[in-house]
Coordinates of C-alpha atoms in Angstrom, one line a residue:
M1 CA -29.2 -2.9 8.7
G2 CA -30.5 0.5 7.6
A3 CA -33.3 3.1 8.9
G4 CA -35.9 0.4 8.4
G5 CA -33.9 -2.3 9.4
R6 CA -32.7 -5.9 8.6
T7 CA -34.8 -7.9 6.2
S8 CA -34.5 -11.5 5.4
V9 CA -34.8 -11.2 1.4
P10 CA -32.0 -9.2 -0.2
P11 CA -32.8 -5.8 -1.9
S12 CA -32.4 -5.7 -5.5
N13 CA -29.4 -3.9 -7.0
R14 CA -31.6 -1.0 -8.3
T15 CA -33.3 -0.3 -4.8
V16 CA -29.5 -0.2 -3.4
E17 CA -28.6 2.3 -5.8
A18 CA -31.9 4.3 -5.4
D19 CA -31.4 3.6 -1.1
Y20 CA -27.8 4.5 -1.7
A21 CA -28.2 8.3 -3.8
K22 CA -30.7 9.4 -1.9
R23 CA -30.2 12.4 0.1
V24 CA -30.9 13.0 3.6
P25 CA -32.6 16.1 4.0
F26 CA -31.0 19.3 5.2
E27 CA -33.6 21.5 6.1
K28 CA -33.8 22.0 9.9
P29 CA -35.1 18.9 11.4
P30 CA -38.1 19.0 12.8
F31 CA -37.0 17.5 16.4
S32 CA -34.4 18.4 18.8
L33 CA -31.2 16.9 20.3
S34 CA -33.2 16.6 23.9
Q35 CA -35.9 14.6 22.1
I36 CA -33.7 12.9 21.0
K37 CA -32.0 12.0 24.1
K38 CA -35.1 11.1 25.4
A39 CA -35.4 8.3 23.3
I40 CA -32.7 6.7 24.5
P41 CA -32.7 4.4 27.8
P42 CA -31.3 6.7 30.7
H43 CA -28.6 3.6 31.3
C44 CA -26.8 4.2 27.9
F45 CA -25.0 7.2 29.5
Q46 CA -23.7 5.6 32.3
R47 CA -20.2 4.9 32.1
S48 CA -18.4 1.7 34.1
V49 CA -14.8 1.8 34.8
I50 CA -15.3 -2.1 35.5
R51 CA -16.4 -2.6 32.0
S52 CA -14.6 -0.2 30.2
F53 CA -11.2 -1.8 31.9
S54 CA -12.6 -5.1 30.9
Y55 CA -12.0 -4.3 26.9
V56 CA -8.6 -3.0 27.6
V57 CA -8.0 -6.1 29.3
Y58 CA -9.6 -8.2 26.5
D59 CA -8.0 -6.5 23.6
L60 CA -4.1 -6.3 25.0
T61 CA -4.2 -10.2 26.5
I62 CA -5.3 -11.1 22.6
A63 CA -2.5 -8.5 21.3
F64 CA -0.2 -10.6 23.7
C65 CA -1.4 -13.7 22.5
L66 CA -0.6 -12.5 19.2
Y67 CA 3.0 -11.5 19.6
Y68 CA 3.7 -14.3 22.1
A69 CA 2.5 -17.1 19.0
A70 CA 4.9 -14.8 16.7
T71 CA 7.7 -14.8 18.2
N72 CA 7.6 -18.2 19.4
Y73 CA 6.5 -19.6 16.9
F74 CA 6.7 -18.4 13.6
H75 CA 10.7 -19.3 13.5
K76 CA 9.7 -23.1 13.1
L77 CA 7.5 -23.0 9.9
P78 CA 8.6 -23.2 6.6
S79 CA 9.7 -20.5 4.2
P80 CA 6.9 -19.8 2.4
L81 CA 4.5 -20.1 5.6
F82 CA 6.7 -18.2 7.8
Y83 CA 6.0 -15.0 5.3
L84 CA 2.5 -15.8 5.3
A85 CA 2.1 -15.9 9.0
W86 CA 3.8 -13.0 9.3
L87 CA 1.6 -11.3 6.6
L88 CA -1.5 -12.7 8.8
Y89 CA 0.0 -11.7 12.4
G90 CA 0.1 -8.0 10.9
A91 CA -3.0 -7.8 9.5
V92 CA -4.9 -9.7 12.6
Q93 CA -2.7 -7.7 15.1
G94 CA -3.5 -4.2 13.5
C95 CA -7.2 -4.9 13.9
I96 CA -6.9 -5.5 17.6
L97 CA -5.0 -2.6 18.0
T98 CA -7.1 -0.3 16.0
G99 CA -9.9 -1.4 18.9
V100 CA -7.3 -0.6 21.4
W101 CA -7.1 2.7 19.5
V102 CA -11.0 3.1 20.0
I103 CA -10.9 2.7 23.6
A104 CA -8.1 5.8 23.9
H105 CA -10.7 7.2 21.4
E106 CA -12.9 7.0 24.2
C107 CA -11.3 8.2 26.9
G108 CA -10.8 11.7 24.8
H109 CA -14.2 12.3 24.5
H110 CA -14.6 11.4 28.6
A111 CA -16.6 8.1 27.5
F112 CA -14.2 5.6 29.7
S113 CA -15.4 6.5 33.1
D114 CA -16.6 9.1 35.5
Y115 CA -13.4 10.6 36.0
Q116 CA -11.4 12.5 33.8
W117 CA -8.1 12.4 35.2
L118 CA -8.4 8.2 34.6
D119 CA -10.1 8.9 31.2
D120 CA -6.6 10.9 30.5
T121 CA -4.7 8.6 31.8
V122 CA -5.5 5.3 30.3
G123 CA -6.1 7.3 26.9
L124 CA -2.7 8.7 27.4
V125 CA -0.8 5.3 27.6
L126 CA -2.6 3.8 24.9
H127 CA -2.5 6.0 22.5
S128 CA 1.0 7.1 23.2
G129 CA 1.9 3.1 22.8
L130 CA 0.2 3.7 19.0
L131 CA 2.3 6.6 18.5
V132 CA -0.4 9.2 18.6
P133 CA -0.2 12.5 20.5
Y134 CA -3.0 11.9 22.9
F135 CA -4.1 15.3 24.0
S136 CA -3.4 16.8 20.8
W137 CA -5.5 14.6 19.2
K138 CA -8.4 15.0 22.0
Y139 CA -8.5 18.8 21.2
S140 CA -8.6 19.1 17.6
H141 CA -11.0 16.1 17.6
R142 CA -13.3 17.9 19.8
R143 CA -13.5 20.7 17.5
H144 CA -14.1 18.4 14.6
H145 CA -17.4 17.4 16.7
S146 CA -18.3 20.7 17.7
N147 CA -17.9 22.3 14.0
T148 CA -19.0 18.6 12.2
G149 CA -19.9 19.2 8.5
S150 CA -19.1 23.1 8.3
L151 CA -17.2 23.7 5.3
D152 CA -15.5 26.3 7.2
R153 CA -14.6 25.2 10.9
D154 CA -14.5 21.3 10.9
E155 CA -11.0 19.8 11.8
V156 CA -10.9 17.0 9.6
F157 CA -11.7 15.4 5.9
V158 CA -12.9 19.1 5.1
P159 CA -13.9 18.6 1.2
K160 CA -12.9 21.2 -1.3
K161 CA -15.1 23.0 -3.3
K162 CA -14.6 22.9 -7.1
S163 CA -13.2 26.1 -7.4
S164 CA -10.4 25.2 -4.7
I165 CA -9.4 21.6 -6.8
A166 CA -5.9 21.3 -7.6
W167 CA -4.8 21.3 -11.5
W168 CA -3.6 17.9 -11.4
S169 CA -7.1 16.4 -9.7
K170 CA -8.5 16.0 -13.3
Y171 CA -5.3 13.5 -13.9
L172 CA -6.3 11.7 -11.0
N173 CA -9.9 11.0 -11.5
N174 CA -9.3 7.2 -13.4
P175 CA -8.5 4.0 -11.6
I176 CA -4.4 4.4 -11.8
G177 CA -5.0 7.6 -10.1
R178 CA -7.4 6.6 -7.5
I179 CA -5.5 3.3 -6.6
L180 CA -2.2 5.9 -5.9
T181 CA -3.9 8.3 -4.2
L182 CA -6.1 5.8 -1.8
T183 CA -2.7 4.3 -1.0
I184 CA -0.9 6.8 0.0
T185 CA -3.7 8.4 1.7
L186 CA -3.9 5.0 3.7
T187 CA -0.3 4.8 4.4
L188 CA 0.9 7.9 5.3
G189 CA -2.7 10.4 5.7
W190 CA -2.6 9.8 9.6
P191 CA 1.2 10.7 9.3
L192 CA 0.6 13.5 7.4
Y193 CA -2.0 14.9 9.2
L194 CA -0.7 14.9 12.8
A195 CA 2.6 16.5 11.1
F196 CA 1.4 19.1 8.4
N197 CA -2.6 19.2 8.8
V198 CA -3.0 17.6 5.4
S199 CA -7.0 16.9 5.1
G200 CA -7.3 19.4 8.0
R201 CA -9.3 22.9 8.2
P202 CA -7.0 25.6 6.7
Y203 CA -5.2 27.8 9.8
D204 CA -3.7 31.6 9.0
R205 CA -0.4 30.0 9.9
F206 CA 0.9 26.5 10.0
A207 CA -0.7 24.0 11.9
C208 CA 1.2 20.9 13.5
H209 CA -0.1 18.5 16.1
Y210 CA 3.2 18.4 17.9
D211 CA 3.6 22.1 18.1
P212 CA 2.0 23.2 21.5
Y213 CA 2.3 27.0 19.7
G214 CA 0.4 26.0 17.1
P215 CA -2.5 27.3 15.6
I216 CA -4.7 24.5 17.1
Y217 CA -4.4 25.1 20.5
S218 CA -5.4 27.9 23.1
D219 CA -2.8 28.6 26.0
R220 CA -4.4 26.4 28.3
E221 CA -4.1 23.7 26.6
R222 CA -0.5 23.5 25.5
L223 CA 1.3 22.0 28.3
Q224 CA -0.9 19.2 27.9
I225 CA 0.5 19.3 24.1
Y226 CA 4.0 18.8 25.6
I227 CA 2.8 15.9 27.5
S228 CA 1.4 14.3 24.6
D229 CA 4.7 14.6 23.0
A230 CA 6.7 13.4 25.7
G231 CA 4.3 10.4 25.3
V232 CA 5.2 9.5 22.1
I233 CA 9.3 10.7 22.2
A234 CA 9.3 7.8 25.2
V235 CA 7.6 5.2 22.9
S236 CA 9.9 6.3 20.0
Y237 CA 12.8 5.8 22.2
G238 CA 12.0 2.5 23.2
L239 CA 11.6 1.3 19.9
I240 CA 14.9 2.6 18.6
R241 CA 16.1 0.7 22.0
L242 CA 14.2 -2.7 20.6
A243 CA 15.6 -2.1 17.1
M244 CA 19.3 -2.0 18.6
A245 CA 18.5 -5.3 20.7
K246 CA 16.3 -7.1 18.1
G247 CA 17.2 -5.5 15.0
L248 CA 14.9 -3.4 12.8
A249 CA 13.3 -6.6 10.4
W250 CA 12.0 -7.8 14.3
V251 CA 10.5 -4.3 14.9
V252 CA 8.9 -4.0 11.9
G253 CA 7.3 -7.4 12.0
V254 CA 6.3 -7.2 15.3
Y255 CA 5.2 -3.3 15.9
G256 CA 5.9 -1.2 12.5
V257 CA 3.3 -3.7 10.4
P258 CA 0.5 -3.7 12.8
L259 CA 0.8 -0.1 13.1
L260 CA 0.5 0.7 9.6
V261 CA -2.8 -1.6 9.5
V262 CA -4.1 1.0 12.8
N263 CA -3.3 4.1 10.7
G264 CA -5.2 2.9 7.6
F265 CA -8.1 1.5 9.4
L266 CA -8.3 4.6 11.2
V267 CA -8.3 7.2 7.9
L268 CA -10.4 4.6 6.2
I269 CA -12.9 4.6 9.2
T270 CA -13.1 8.7 9.2
Y271 CA -13.3 9.1 5.9
L272 CA -16.0 7.0 5.1
Q273 CA -17.5 7.9 8.1
H274 CA -17.8 11.9 6.6
T275 CA -17.6 11.2 3.2
H276 CA -20.8 9.7 1.0
P277 CA -22.8 11.7 -1.8
A278 CA -26.2 11.4 0.1
L279 CA -24.7 13.6 2.9
P280 CA -24.7 17.7 3.0
H281 CA -21.5 19.6 3.7
Y282 CA -23.0 23.6 5.1
D283 CA -21.0 27.0 5.0
S284 CA -21.5 29.6 7.5
S285 CA -24.8 30.8 6.4
E286 CA -26.7 27.2 6.7
W287 CA -24.7 25.4 9.3
D288 CA -25.9 24.2 12.9
W289 CA -24.4 21.9 15.0
L290 CA -27.2 19.2 15.0
R291 CA -27.3 19.5 10.8
G292 CA -23.9 19.0 11.1
A293 CA -24.2 16.2 13.5
L294 CA -26.2 14.6 11.2
A295 CA -24.5 14.7 8.4
T296 CA -22.7 11.4 9.5
V297 CA -23.3 8.0 8.3
D298 CA -23.0 4.5 10.0
R299 CA -21.3 1.6 7.7
D300 CA -21.2 -1.8 8.2
Y301 CA -17.3 -3.4 8.4
G302 CA -18.5 -6.9 9.1
I303 CA -16.7 -9.0 11.8
L304 CA -15.0 -5.8 12.3
N305 CA -18.0 -4.1 13.9
K306 CA -16.9 -5.7 17.1
V307 CA -13.4 -5.6 16.9
F308 CA -13.5 -1.7 16.4
H309 CA -15.7 -1.4 19.1
N310 CA -18.7 -0.6 17.0
I311 CA -17.5 2.9 16.1
T312 CA -17.9 2.0 12.6
D313 CA -21.9 1.2 12.9
T314 CA -23.0 3.5 15.5
H315 CA -21.3 6.7 14.5
V316 CA -24.4 9.2 14.0
A317 CA -25.2 8.4 17.8
H318 CA -21.3 8.8 18.6
H319 CA -21.5 12.2 17.4
L320 CA -25.0 13.3 18.8
F321 CA -24.0 12.2 22.4
S322 CA -19.8 11.4 22.4
T323 CA -19.7 11.1 26.3
M324 CA -21.8 7.6 25.8
P325 CA -19.8 4.5 26.2
H326 CA -19.2 2.3 22.8
Y327 CA -21.0 -1.0 24.7
H328 CA -24.3 0.8 24.6
A329 CA -24.3 2.8 21.0
M330 CA -26.0 0.0 19.6
E331 CA -28.7 0.4 21.8
A332 CA -28.9 3.8 21.4
T333 CA -28.5 3.7 17.9
K334 CA -31.6 1.5 17.8
A335 CA -33.8 3.8 19.8
I336 CA -32.8 6.9 17.9
K337 CA -33.6 5.3 14.4
P338 CA -37.2 6.3 14.7
I339 CA -36.9 9.9 15.9
L340 CA -34.0 11.0 13.0
G341 CA -35.9 8.8 10.4
E342 CA -34.7 10.2 7.1
Y343 CA -32.4 12.0 8.9
Y344 CA -30.5 8.6 9.9
R345 CA -27.9 7.2 7.2
F346 CA -26.6 3.6 7.2
D347 CA -24.7 2.5 4.2
G348 CA -24.3 -1.2 4.1
T349 CA -22.4 -1.6 1.3
P350 CA -18.8 -3.6 2.1
F351 CA -16.2 -0.9 3.1
F352 CA -13.7 -2.4 0.6
K353 CA -16.3 -1.2 -2.1
A354 CA -17.4 2.0 -0.6
M355 CA -13.7 3.0 -0.4
W356 CA -13.6 2.6 -4.0
R357 CA -16.7 4.3 -4.6
E358 CA -16.1 7.1 -2.5
A359 CA -13.0 8.0 -4.6
K360 CA -14.9 7.9 -7.5
E361 CA -17.7 9.9 -7.0
C362 CA -16.7 12.1 -4.0
I363 CA -14.0 14.8 -5.4
Y364 CA -15.2 18.0 -4.5
V365 CA -18.8 19.6 -3.1
E366 CA -20.9 22.3 -4.7
P367 CA -24.3 23.5 -4.1
D368 CA -27.0 22.4 -6.6
Q369 CA -27.4 25.1 -9.5
D370 CA -31.2 24.9 -9.2
T371 CA -31.6 25.9 -6.0
Q372 CA -31.7 28.6 -3.4
N373 CA -29.9 26.8 -1.0
K374 CA -26.4 28.3 -1.6
G375 CA -25.3 27.4 1.6
V376 CA -25.6 23.6 1.4
F377 CA -22.9 21.4 -0.7
W378 CA -23.3 18.1 -2.0
Y379 CA -20.6 15.8 -3.5
N380 CA -19.8 15.8 -7.3
N381 CA -16.9 14.5 -9.7
K382 CA -17.7 16.1 -12.8
L383 CA -14.1 17.8 -13.6

């Protein structure tokens, strides 16, 4: 599935490689945001409280059934199957809870309902349950959407220019180095971003999502940062009490391993949405909002597209209209493809292959040497 839709005949490897390497246009597009919006059926912008809550109930019901099965039946299994069952539980439960994370993400965009207070209440509860500081993330993520593709002001996975990469990068530019880098990124990347702004935009002083007086937030946002911190602290306290009552191994198996999967998918999804050799980045001399919003890519995660509420394969539409609920995003994506044309990018490479490929190909950004567009930067890997 791509700009030209699905075909019944698989493309040749040469065609796939050519499509993958073909850059999206970086010039100002010949269409406006209002023209894109007119192509989308009006009902796609309508938010339904009942329908939105149905996804919350659906996900949490599956999560509870998995928890019930694990805590009531796994101990009856013989030793090899016992450990295998817990590993499978962690993977599947982590995927389901990633869907819950996505619904809270919808709340942060005011895409859950027409009521801001309801969106924030649901988002705070769901994100706190996953140890995410809801309002802290909401405000930094909003700035990401306001500055997507900007090397100067984007908030997350901001690529480094060649002149800024660390001296040890060349020693990691090999299979072992990439395995190490990806392992650290997928396991520790999310907490490191929240606590130390790793991979985020540089600030003039220490930036932390838990600090109400950090440079990420304005004065009017600080009270809500305290509320976010209180939510994370409350859930952390509950987990400590559970560990004291049930044992640390129980908490790790039931909650900790699935949370690692959630955090890993969250980082991977975001990374692959904004990291692709065909996508440009812009400095302040070239950047504008529409071109930045179009510098994203839709990906294919197979059956997980539905589990993740299509945040993976409708990301372009999401960046253009972030208050649109996820259950209309597929229809909207289909509607805007003819308008976007070559400005729309879909990559159907399996996500685990794409992860490895992008880690190899996308190390830093620099302008093309034989062009006058020095404010347009492309990924490269030649160290």
